[in-house]
Coordinates of C-alpha atoms in Angstrom, one line a residue:
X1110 CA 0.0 0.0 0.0
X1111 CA 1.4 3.6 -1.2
X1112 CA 1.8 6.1 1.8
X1113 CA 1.9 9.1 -0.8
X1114 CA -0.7 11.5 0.6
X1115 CA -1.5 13.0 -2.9
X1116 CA -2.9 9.3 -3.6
X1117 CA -4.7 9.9 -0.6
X1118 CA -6.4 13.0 -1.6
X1119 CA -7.1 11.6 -5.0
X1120 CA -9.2 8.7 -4.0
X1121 CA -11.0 10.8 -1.5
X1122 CA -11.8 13.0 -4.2
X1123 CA -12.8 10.2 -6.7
X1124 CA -15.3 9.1 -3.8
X1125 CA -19.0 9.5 -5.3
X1126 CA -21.2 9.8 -1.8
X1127 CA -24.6 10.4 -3.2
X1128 CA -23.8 7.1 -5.4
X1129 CA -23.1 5.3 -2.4
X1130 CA -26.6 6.4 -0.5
X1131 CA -28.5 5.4 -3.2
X1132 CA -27.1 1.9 -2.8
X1133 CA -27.8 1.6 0.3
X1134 CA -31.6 0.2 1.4
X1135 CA -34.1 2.0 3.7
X1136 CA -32.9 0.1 7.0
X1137 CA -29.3 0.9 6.1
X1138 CA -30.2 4.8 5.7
X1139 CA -31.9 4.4 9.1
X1140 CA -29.0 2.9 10.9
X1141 CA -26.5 5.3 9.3
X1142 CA -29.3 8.4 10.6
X1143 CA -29.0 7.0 13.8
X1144 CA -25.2 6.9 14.2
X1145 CA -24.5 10.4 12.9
X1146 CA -27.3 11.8 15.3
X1147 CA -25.0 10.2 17.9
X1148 CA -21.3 11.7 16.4
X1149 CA -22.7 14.9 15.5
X1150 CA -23.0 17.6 18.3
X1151 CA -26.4 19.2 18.7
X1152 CA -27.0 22.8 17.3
X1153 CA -27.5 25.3 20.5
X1154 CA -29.2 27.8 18.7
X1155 CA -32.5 24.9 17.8
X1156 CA -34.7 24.3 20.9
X1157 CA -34.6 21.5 22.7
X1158 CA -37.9 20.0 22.0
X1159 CA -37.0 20.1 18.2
X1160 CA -33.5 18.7 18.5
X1161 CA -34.3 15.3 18.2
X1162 CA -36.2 13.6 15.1
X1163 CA -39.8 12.2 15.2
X1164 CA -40.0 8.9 16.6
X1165 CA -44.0 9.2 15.8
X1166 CA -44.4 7.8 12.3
X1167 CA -48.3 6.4 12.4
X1168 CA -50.1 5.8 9.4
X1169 CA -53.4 7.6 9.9
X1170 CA -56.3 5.2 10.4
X1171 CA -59.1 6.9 8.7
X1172 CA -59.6 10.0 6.9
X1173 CA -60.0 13.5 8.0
X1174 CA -62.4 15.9 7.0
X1175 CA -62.8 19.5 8.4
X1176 CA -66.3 20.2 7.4
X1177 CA -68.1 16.9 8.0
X1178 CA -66.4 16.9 11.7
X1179 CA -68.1 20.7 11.7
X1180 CA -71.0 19.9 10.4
X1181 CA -71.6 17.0 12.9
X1182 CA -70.6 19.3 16.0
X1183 CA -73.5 21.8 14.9
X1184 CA -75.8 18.8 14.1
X1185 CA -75.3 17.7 17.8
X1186 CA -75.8 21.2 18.9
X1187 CA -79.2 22.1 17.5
X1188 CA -80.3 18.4 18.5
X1189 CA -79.5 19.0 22.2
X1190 CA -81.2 22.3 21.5
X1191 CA -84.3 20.8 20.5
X1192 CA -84.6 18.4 23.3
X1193 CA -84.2 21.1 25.6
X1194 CA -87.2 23.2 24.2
X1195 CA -89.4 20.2 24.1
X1196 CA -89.2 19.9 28.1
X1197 CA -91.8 22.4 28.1
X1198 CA -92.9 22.0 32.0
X1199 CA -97.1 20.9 32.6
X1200 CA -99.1 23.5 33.7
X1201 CA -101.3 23.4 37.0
X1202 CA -104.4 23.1 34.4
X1203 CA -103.1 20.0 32.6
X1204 CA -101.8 18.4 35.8
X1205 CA -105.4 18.7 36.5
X1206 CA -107.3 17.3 33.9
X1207 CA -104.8 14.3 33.6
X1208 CA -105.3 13.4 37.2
X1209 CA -109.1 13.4 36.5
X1210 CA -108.7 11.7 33.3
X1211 CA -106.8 9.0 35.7
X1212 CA -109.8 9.0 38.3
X1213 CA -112.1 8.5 35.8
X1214 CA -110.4 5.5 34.0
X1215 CA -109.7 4.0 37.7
X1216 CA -113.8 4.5 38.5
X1217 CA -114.6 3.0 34.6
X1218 CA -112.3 0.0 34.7
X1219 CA -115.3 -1.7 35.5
X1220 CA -118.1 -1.2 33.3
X1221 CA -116.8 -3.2 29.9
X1222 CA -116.3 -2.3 26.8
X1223 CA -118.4 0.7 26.3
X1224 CA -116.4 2.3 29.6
X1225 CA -113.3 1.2 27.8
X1226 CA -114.0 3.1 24.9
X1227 CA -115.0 6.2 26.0
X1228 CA -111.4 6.2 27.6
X1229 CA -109.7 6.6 24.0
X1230 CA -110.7 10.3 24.1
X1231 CA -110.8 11.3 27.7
X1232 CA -110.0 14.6 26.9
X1233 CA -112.4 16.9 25.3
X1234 CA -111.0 18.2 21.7
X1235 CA -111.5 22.2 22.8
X1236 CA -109.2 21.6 26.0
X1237 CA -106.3 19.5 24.5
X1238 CA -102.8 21.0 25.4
X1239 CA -100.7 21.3 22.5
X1240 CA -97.2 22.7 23.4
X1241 CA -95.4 24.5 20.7
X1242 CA -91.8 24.9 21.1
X1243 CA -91.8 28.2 19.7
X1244 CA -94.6 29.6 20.9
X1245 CA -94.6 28.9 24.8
X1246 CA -97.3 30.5 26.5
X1247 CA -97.0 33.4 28.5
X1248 CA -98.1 32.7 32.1
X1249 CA -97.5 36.5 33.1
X1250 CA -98.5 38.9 31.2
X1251 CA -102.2 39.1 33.0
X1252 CA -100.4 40.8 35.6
X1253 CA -98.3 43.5 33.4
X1254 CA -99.8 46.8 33.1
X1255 CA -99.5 48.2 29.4
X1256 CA -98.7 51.6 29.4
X1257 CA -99.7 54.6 26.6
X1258 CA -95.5 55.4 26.6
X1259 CA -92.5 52.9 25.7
X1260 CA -90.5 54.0 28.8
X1261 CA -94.0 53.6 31.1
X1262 CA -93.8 57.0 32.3
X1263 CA -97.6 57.9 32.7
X1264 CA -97.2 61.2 34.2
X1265 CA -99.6 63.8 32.4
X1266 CA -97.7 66.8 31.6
X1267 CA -100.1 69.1 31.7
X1268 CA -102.4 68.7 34.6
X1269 CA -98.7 68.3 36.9
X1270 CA -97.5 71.9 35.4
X1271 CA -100.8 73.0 36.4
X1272 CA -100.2 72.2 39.7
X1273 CA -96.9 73.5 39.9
X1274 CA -98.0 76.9 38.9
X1275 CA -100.9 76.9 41.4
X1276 CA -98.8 75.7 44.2
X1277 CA -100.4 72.6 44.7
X1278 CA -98.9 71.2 48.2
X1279 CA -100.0 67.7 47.0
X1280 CA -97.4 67.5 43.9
X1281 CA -94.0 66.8 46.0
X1282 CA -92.4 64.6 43.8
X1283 CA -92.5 65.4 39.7
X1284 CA -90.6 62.8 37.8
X1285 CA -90.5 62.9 33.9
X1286 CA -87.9 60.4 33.5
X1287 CA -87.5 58.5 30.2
X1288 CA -90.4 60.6 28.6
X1289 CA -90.2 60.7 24.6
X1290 CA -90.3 63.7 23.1
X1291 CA -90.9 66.4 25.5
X1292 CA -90.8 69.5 24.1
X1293 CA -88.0 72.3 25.1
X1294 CA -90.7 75.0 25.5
X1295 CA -92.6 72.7 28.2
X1296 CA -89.3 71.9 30.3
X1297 CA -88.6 75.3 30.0
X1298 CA -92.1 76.0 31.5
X1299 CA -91.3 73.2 34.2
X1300 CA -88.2 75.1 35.5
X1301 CA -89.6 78.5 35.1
X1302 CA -92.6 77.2 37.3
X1303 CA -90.2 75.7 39.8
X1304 CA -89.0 79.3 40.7
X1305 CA -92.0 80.6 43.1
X1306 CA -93.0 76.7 44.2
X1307 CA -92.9 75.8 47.7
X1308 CA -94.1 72.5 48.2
X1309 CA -91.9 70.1 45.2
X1310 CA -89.1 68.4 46.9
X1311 CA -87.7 66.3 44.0
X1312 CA -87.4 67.0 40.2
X1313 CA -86.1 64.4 38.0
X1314 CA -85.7 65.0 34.1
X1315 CA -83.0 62.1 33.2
X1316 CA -83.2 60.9 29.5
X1317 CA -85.2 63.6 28.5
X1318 CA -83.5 65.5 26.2
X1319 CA -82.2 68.3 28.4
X1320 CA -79.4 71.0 26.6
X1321 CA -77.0 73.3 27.9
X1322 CA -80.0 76.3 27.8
X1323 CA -82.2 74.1 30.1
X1324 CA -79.3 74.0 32.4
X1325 CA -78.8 77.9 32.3
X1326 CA -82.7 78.3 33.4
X1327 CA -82.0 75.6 36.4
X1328 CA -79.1 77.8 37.5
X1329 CA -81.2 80.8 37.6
X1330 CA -84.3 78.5 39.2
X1331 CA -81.9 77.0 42.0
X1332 CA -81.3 80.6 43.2
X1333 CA -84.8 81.5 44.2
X1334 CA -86.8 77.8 44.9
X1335 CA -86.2 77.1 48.5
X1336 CA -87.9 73.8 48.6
X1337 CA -86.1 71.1 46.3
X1338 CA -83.9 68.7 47.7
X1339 CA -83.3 66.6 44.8
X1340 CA -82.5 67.2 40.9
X1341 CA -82.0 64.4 38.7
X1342 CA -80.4 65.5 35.0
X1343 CA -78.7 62.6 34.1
X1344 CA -78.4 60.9 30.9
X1345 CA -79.0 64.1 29.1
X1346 CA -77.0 66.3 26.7
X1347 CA -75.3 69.0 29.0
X1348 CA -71.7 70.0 28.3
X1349 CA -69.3 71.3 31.0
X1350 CA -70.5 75.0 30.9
X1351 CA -74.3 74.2 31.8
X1352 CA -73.1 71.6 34.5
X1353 CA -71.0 74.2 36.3
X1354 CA -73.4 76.9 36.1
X1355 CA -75.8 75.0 38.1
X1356 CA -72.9 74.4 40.5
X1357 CA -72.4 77.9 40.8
X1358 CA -75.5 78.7 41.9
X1359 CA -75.4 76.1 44.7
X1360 CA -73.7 78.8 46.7
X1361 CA -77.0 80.7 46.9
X1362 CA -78.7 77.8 47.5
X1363 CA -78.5 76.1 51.4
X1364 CA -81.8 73.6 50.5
X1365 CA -80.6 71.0 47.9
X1366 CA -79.0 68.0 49.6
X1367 CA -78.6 65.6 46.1
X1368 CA -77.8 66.5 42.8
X1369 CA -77.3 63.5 40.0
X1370 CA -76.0 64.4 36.4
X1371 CA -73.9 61.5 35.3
X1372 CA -73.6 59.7 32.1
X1373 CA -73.9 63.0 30.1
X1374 CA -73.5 63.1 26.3
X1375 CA -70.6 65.2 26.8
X1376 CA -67.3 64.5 28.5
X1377 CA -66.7 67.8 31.2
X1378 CA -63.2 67.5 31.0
X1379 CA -60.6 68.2 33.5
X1380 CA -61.0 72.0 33.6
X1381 CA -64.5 72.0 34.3
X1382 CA -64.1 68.7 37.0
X1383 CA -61.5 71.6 38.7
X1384 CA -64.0 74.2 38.4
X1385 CA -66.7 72.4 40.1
X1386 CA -64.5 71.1 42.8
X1387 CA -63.1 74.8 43.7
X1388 CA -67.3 76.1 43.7
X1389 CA -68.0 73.4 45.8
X1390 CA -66.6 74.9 48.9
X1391 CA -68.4 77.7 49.0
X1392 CA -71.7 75.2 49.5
X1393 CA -72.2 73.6 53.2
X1394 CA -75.7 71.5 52.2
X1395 CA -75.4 69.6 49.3
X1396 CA -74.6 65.8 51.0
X1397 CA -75.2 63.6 47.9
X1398 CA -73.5 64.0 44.3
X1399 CA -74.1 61.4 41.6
X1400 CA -71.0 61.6 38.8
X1401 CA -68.1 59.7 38.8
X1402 CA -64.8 62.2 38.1
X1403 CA -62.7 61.1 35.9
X1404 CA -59.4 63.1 37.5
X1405 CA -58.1 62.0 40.8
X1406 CA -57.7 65.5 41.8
X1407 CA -60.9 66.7 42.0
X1408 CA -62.8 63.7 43.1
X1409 CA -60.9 63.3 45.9
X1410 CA -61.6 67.0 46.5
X1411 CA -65.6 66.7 46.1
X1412 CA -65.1 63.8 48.6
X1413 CA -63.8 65.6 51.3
X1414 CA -66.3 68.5 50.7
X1415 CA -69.7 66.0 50.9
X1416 CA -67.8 64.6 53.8
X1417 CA -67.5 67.5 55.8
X1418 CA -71.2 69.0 55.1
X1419 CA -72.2 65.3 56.2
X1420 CA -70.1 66.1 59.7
X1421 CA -72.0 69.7 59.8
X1422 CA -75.2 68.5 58.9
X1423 CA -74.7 66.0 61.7
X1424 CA -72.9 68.9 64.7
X1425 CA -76.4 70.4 63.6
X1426 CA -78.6 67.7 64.5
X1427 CA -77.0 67.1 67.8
X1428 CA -77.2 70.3 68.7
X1429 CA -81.2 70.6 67.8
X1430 CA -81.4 67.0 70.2
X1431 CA -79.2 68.3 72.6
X1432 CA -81.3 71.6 73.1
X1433 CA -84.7 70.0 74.0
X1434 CA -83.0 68.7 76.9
X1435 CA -82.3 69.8 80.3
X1436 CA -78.7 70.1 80.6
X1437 CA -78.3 67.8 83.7
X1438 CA -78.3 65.0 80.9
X1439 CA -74.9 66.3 80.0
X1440 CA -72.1 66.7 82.4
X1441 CA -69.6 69.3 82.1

């Protein structure tokens, strides 16, 4: 044998690999897979989990097919579905007639043939029960009172702003919540009425349509009515100006104790959230506010401000009990 390495590199040249894999037979390509996995380092930068080959190599044993597998998931579905609608519970009614039907076959058993069939139909045609799965009926609706108005509001708008105007002392409560189409004039005529009345304690007009004028005229009515506790504007279409006019006003006014305008149509924004937080002080009454701020700042500012007309309100009340006692209840 030559030890010249240029022989050496010749024949290793002359070597024809691909020739010699294609002699080789499937088990001998698996073998020769299986060693060089062993010799051959691992790559670092492949994951672990694909770093070794798949050792899973099933034939399927059937065929797949997306839309049939679909298509028998909704089938099962709609059946379960169906069966569930059919489980219409008996009514009292039918309860009833079957357990007379059952009587009456029990009391019949004996009287032969004719008795037997006259049971075939113990039901009279007119009062068979025949439940429909899509029309189930409806137990309840005896007991629903239908209303002229969608929202069920059945307050008549004209005889109540009669009776504002004339000071009626039985109208304490007016609530036009929800009301379709009222017209502008008409609130307008609600809060300009409000002014000189005495005896309405709460005024609600949420969802009704109310603008930034309306608000201007509840400004100017909270400075003279002396008698509302409660105003109710929310849901409505005020912006920031008409909202912190009526907060302005508050200072005038030492009777309202709850005012609600959330969920406006218009965002206030930060500078009017500051505004009303800064008129706020200037009002020792108002114990209830329903609006959620959206800055930190000035909510926590509104907090402390119902929070302390809460502790006055309550120093007051004390004081009222404590003077329509002797004062040897209280020792010094």
């Amino acid at each position: 044998m030559s030890n010249n390495p240029d022989t050496e590199d010749l024949n290793e040249e002359d070597i024809d690999e691909d020739e010699i894999l294609a002699m080789l037979s499937p088990e001998e390509l698996q073998e020769l897979q299986s060693e060089m996995d062993v010799i051959i380092a691992p790559d670092e930068n492949v994951p672990v989990g694909q770093r070794q080959k798949d050792q899973t190599e099933k034939p399927p044993t059937g065929t797949f097919d997306h839309r049939s597998l679909v298509g028998y998931l909704y089938w099962e579905k709609e059946s379960k579905r169906m069966l569930e609608e059919e489980r219409v519970p008996a009514t009292q009614h039918h309860k009833i007639l079957l357990e007379d039907a059952e009587t009456h076959k029990d009391n019949t058993n004996k009287d032969g043939p004719q008795a037997e069939a006259t049971l075939k139909d113990p039901l009279p045609k007119r009062e068979q029960i025949t439940v429909n799965k899509l029309k189930i009926p409806k137990l309840a609706l005896n007991n629903i009172k239908m209303t002229s108005r969608p929202s069920g509001n059945e307050t008549n708008l004209e005889s109540t702003l009669d009776k504002i105007r004339s000071n009626n002392p039985s109208v304490t409560e007016v609530n036009l919540n929800n009301i379709e189409n009222i017209p502008k004039e008409m609130l307008l005529d609600y809060v300009n009425a409000l002014k000189k009345n005495k005896h309405v304690k709460t005024f609600s007009i949420a969802n009704t349509g109310v603008d930034e004028n309306i608000a201007f005229s509840l400004a100017n009515m909270l400075k003279e009515n002396r008698s509302i506790t409660t105003l109710n504007v929310e849901s409505n279409f005020i912006t920031g100006k008409g909202i912190v006019a009526v907060i302005r006003c508050l200072q005038f006014n030492e009777t309202l104790t709850e005012l609600r305008f959330h969920n406006q149509r218009h965002m206030l924004g930060h500078h009017a959230e500051m505004e009303i937080s800064r008129l706020l002080k200037a009002n020792n009454t108002l114990l209830k506010m329903g609006y959620h701020f959206e800055q930190p700042g000035p909510r926590m500012v509104v907090t402390n401000i119902l929070t302390r007309n809460l502790d006055h309100q309550r120093q007051l009340r004390k004081e009222d009990w404590a003077s329509g006692y002797p004062k040897c209840f209280f020792p010094a």
